[in-house]
């Protein structure tokens, strides 16, 4: 088994419960960690035998473009697609952060983290 991380994927999106968030939007950061059997790709040196992080990045960008009220909902959609579209992935950890959230305080970011295993 091995781990592949795609870190600090940046997106500008319109998630949140407030009406202003739907209109103005804000900056987000997404970090993905997948666990997969990388034995074959270590030997073959072929992209087809591993987790294509370009594909992971595309999934994140597409799902971040779909508005949700909750970051948990976005993270779950990202995880579901990764597990559906990339069969080699056995586990995925997803962290979605809202940068400078509108919560009435000096807060750098709010992050939710979800873990999901293939059944």
Short mmCIF file of C-alpha atoms in Angstrom, two decimals:
data_model
loop_
_atom_site.label_atom_id
_atom_site.label_comp_id
_atom_site.label_asym_id
_atom_site.label_seq_id
_atom_site.Cartn_x
_atom_site.Cartn_y
_atom_site.Cartn_z
CA UNK A 1 0.00 0.00 0.00
CA UNK A 2 1.01 3.58 -0.55
CA UNK A 3 -0.30 7.10 -0.09
CA UNK A 4 -0.68 9.83 -2.69
CA UNK A 5 -1.45 13.36 -1.56
CA UNK A 6 -2.73 16.22 -3.68
CA UNK A 7 -2.38 19.23 -1.44
CA UNK A 8 -3.49 22.84 -1.46
CA UNK A 9 -5.87 22.67 -4.41
CA UNK A 10 -7.20 26.21 -4.55
CA UNK A 11 -10.70 27.11 -5.72
CA UNK A 12 -12.96 30.12 -5.65
CA UNK A 13 -16.47 28.89 -4.89
CA UNK A 14 -19.86 29.93 -3.58
CA UNK A 15 -20.50 27.55 -0.67
CA UNK A 16 -22.18 28.58 2.56
CA UNK A 17 -25.47 29.08 4.34
CA UNK A 18 -25.51 32.86 3.99
CA UNK A 19 -27.07 34.53 0.97
CA UNK A 20 -24.01 36.78 0.68
CA UNK A 21 -21.76 33.73 0.31
CA UNK A 22 -23.80 32.60 -2.70
CA UNK A 23 -23.32 36.00 -4.33
CA UNK A 24 -19.79 36.98 -3.31
CA UNK A 25 -18.05 33.62 -2.94
CA UNK A 26 -14.75 32.99 -1.22
CA UNK A 27 -11.45 31.18 -1.42
CA UNK A 28 -11.16 27.50 -0.54
CA UNK A 29 -8.39 24.98 -0.09
CA UNK A 30 -8.80 21.24 -0.63
CA UNK A 31 -6.35 18.54 0.41
CA UNK A 32 -6.77 14.95 -0.75
CA UNK A 33 -4.99 11.86 0.51
CA UNK A 34 -5.64 8.49 -1.10
CA UNK A 35 -4.40 5.09 -0.08
CA UNK A 36 -3.89 2.54 -2.84
CA UNK A 37 -1.84 -0.50 -3.74
CA UNK A 38 1.06 1.06 -5.67
CA UNK A 39 3.02 -2.17 -6.10
CA UNK A 40 2.15 -2.50 -9.78
CA UNK A 41 2.95 1.12 -10.68
CA UNK A 42 6.27 0.94 -8.80
CA UNK A 43 7.29 -1.90 -11.12
CA UNK A 44 5.63 -0.84 -14.37
CA UNK A 45 6.33 2.92 -14.36
CA UNK A 46 2.96 3.36 -16.14
CA UNK A 47 0.33 5.99 -15.34
CA UNK A 48 -2.45 3.47 -15.99
CA UNK A 49 -1.27 1.48 -12.95
CA UNK A 50 -1.51 4.29 -10.38
CA UNK A 51 -3.75 7.09 -9.14
CA UNK A 52 -3.67 9.89 -11.69
CA UNK A 53 -3.52 13.05 -9.60
CA UNK A 54 -4.62 15.08 -12.62
CA UNK A 55 -7.90 13.14 -12.42
CA UNK A 56 -8.12 13.79 -8.66
CA UNK A 57 -7.60 17.52 -9.23
CA UNK A 58 -10.29 17.57 -11.95
CA UNK A 59 -12.81 15.89 -9.64
CA UNK A 60 -12.09 18.44 -6.92
CA UNK A 61 -12.43 21.40 -9.28
CA UNK A 62 -15.71 20.12 -10.74
CA UNK A 63 -17.27 19.38 -7.35
CA UNK A 64 -16.11 22.68 -5.85
CA UNK A 65 -17.93 24.44 -8.70
CA UNK A 66 -21.28 22.99 -7.52
CA UNK A 67 -22.73 25.16 -4.76
CA UNK A 68 -23.46 23.59 -1.38
CA UNK A 69 -24.47 25.06 1.93
CA UNK A 70 -22.13 22.80 3.90
CA UNK A 71 -18.48 21.91 3.33
CA UNK A 72 -19.29 18.39 4.53
CA UNK A 73 -21.56 17.94 1.52
CA UNK A 74 -18.85 19.04 -0.90
CA UNK A 75 -16.26 16.77 0.72
CA UNK A 76 -18.58 13.76 0.54
CA UNK A 77 -19.27 14.36 -3.17
CA UNK A 78 -15.52 14.56 -3.84
CA UNK A 79 -14.90 11.30 -1.97
CA UNK A 80 -17.76 9.48 -3.66
CA UNK A 81 -16.46 10.42 -7.12
CA UNK A 82 -12.87 9.48 -6.34
CA UNK A 83 -13.96 6.03 -5.12
CA UNK A 84 -16.30 5.59 -8.09
CA UNK A 85 -13.94 6.79 -10.82
CA UNK A 86 -10.56 5.55 -9.57
CA UNK A 87 -10.92 1.85 -8.69
CA UNK A 88 -7.37 1.46 -7.33
CA UNK A 89 -8.17 3.82 -4.39
CA UNK A 90 -8.93 1.95 -1.16
CA UNK A 91 -9.31 4.95 1.18
CA UNK A 92 -9.68 8.68 0.70
CA UNK A 93 -9.21 11.49 3.20
CA UNK A 94 -10.62 14.86 2.18
CA UNK A 95 -10.05 18.21 3.89
CA UNK A 96 -12.01 21.22 2.65
CA UNK A 97 -11.09 24.61 4.10
CA UNK A 98 -12.91 27.92 3.78
CA UNK A 99 -10.32 30.68 3.89
CA UNK A 100 -11.21 33.72 6.01
CA UNK A 101 -14.77 32.55 6.83
CA UNK A 102 -17.43 35.17 7.65
CA UNK A 103 -17.90 34.17 11.30
CA UNK A 104 -17.40 37.51 13.01
CA UNK A 105 -13.83 36.95 14.17
CA UNK A 106 -10.23 36.88 13.06
CA UNK A 107 -10.12 33.27 11.79
CA UNK A 108 -7.71 32.16 9.10
CA UNK A 109 -9.76 29.19 7.94
CA UNK A 110 -12.34 26.60 8.91
CA UNK A 111 -11.63 23.02 7.83
CA UNK A 112 -13.72 19.88 7.74
CA UNK A 113 -12.07 16.49 7.30
CA UNK A 114 -13.79 13.30 6.15
CA UNK A 115 -12.39 9.78 5.76
CA UNK A 116 -13.98 7.08 3.65
CA UNK A 117 -12.97 3.51 2.83
CA UNK A 118 -14.01 1.43 -0.12
CA UNK A 119 -16.60 -1.16 0.94
#
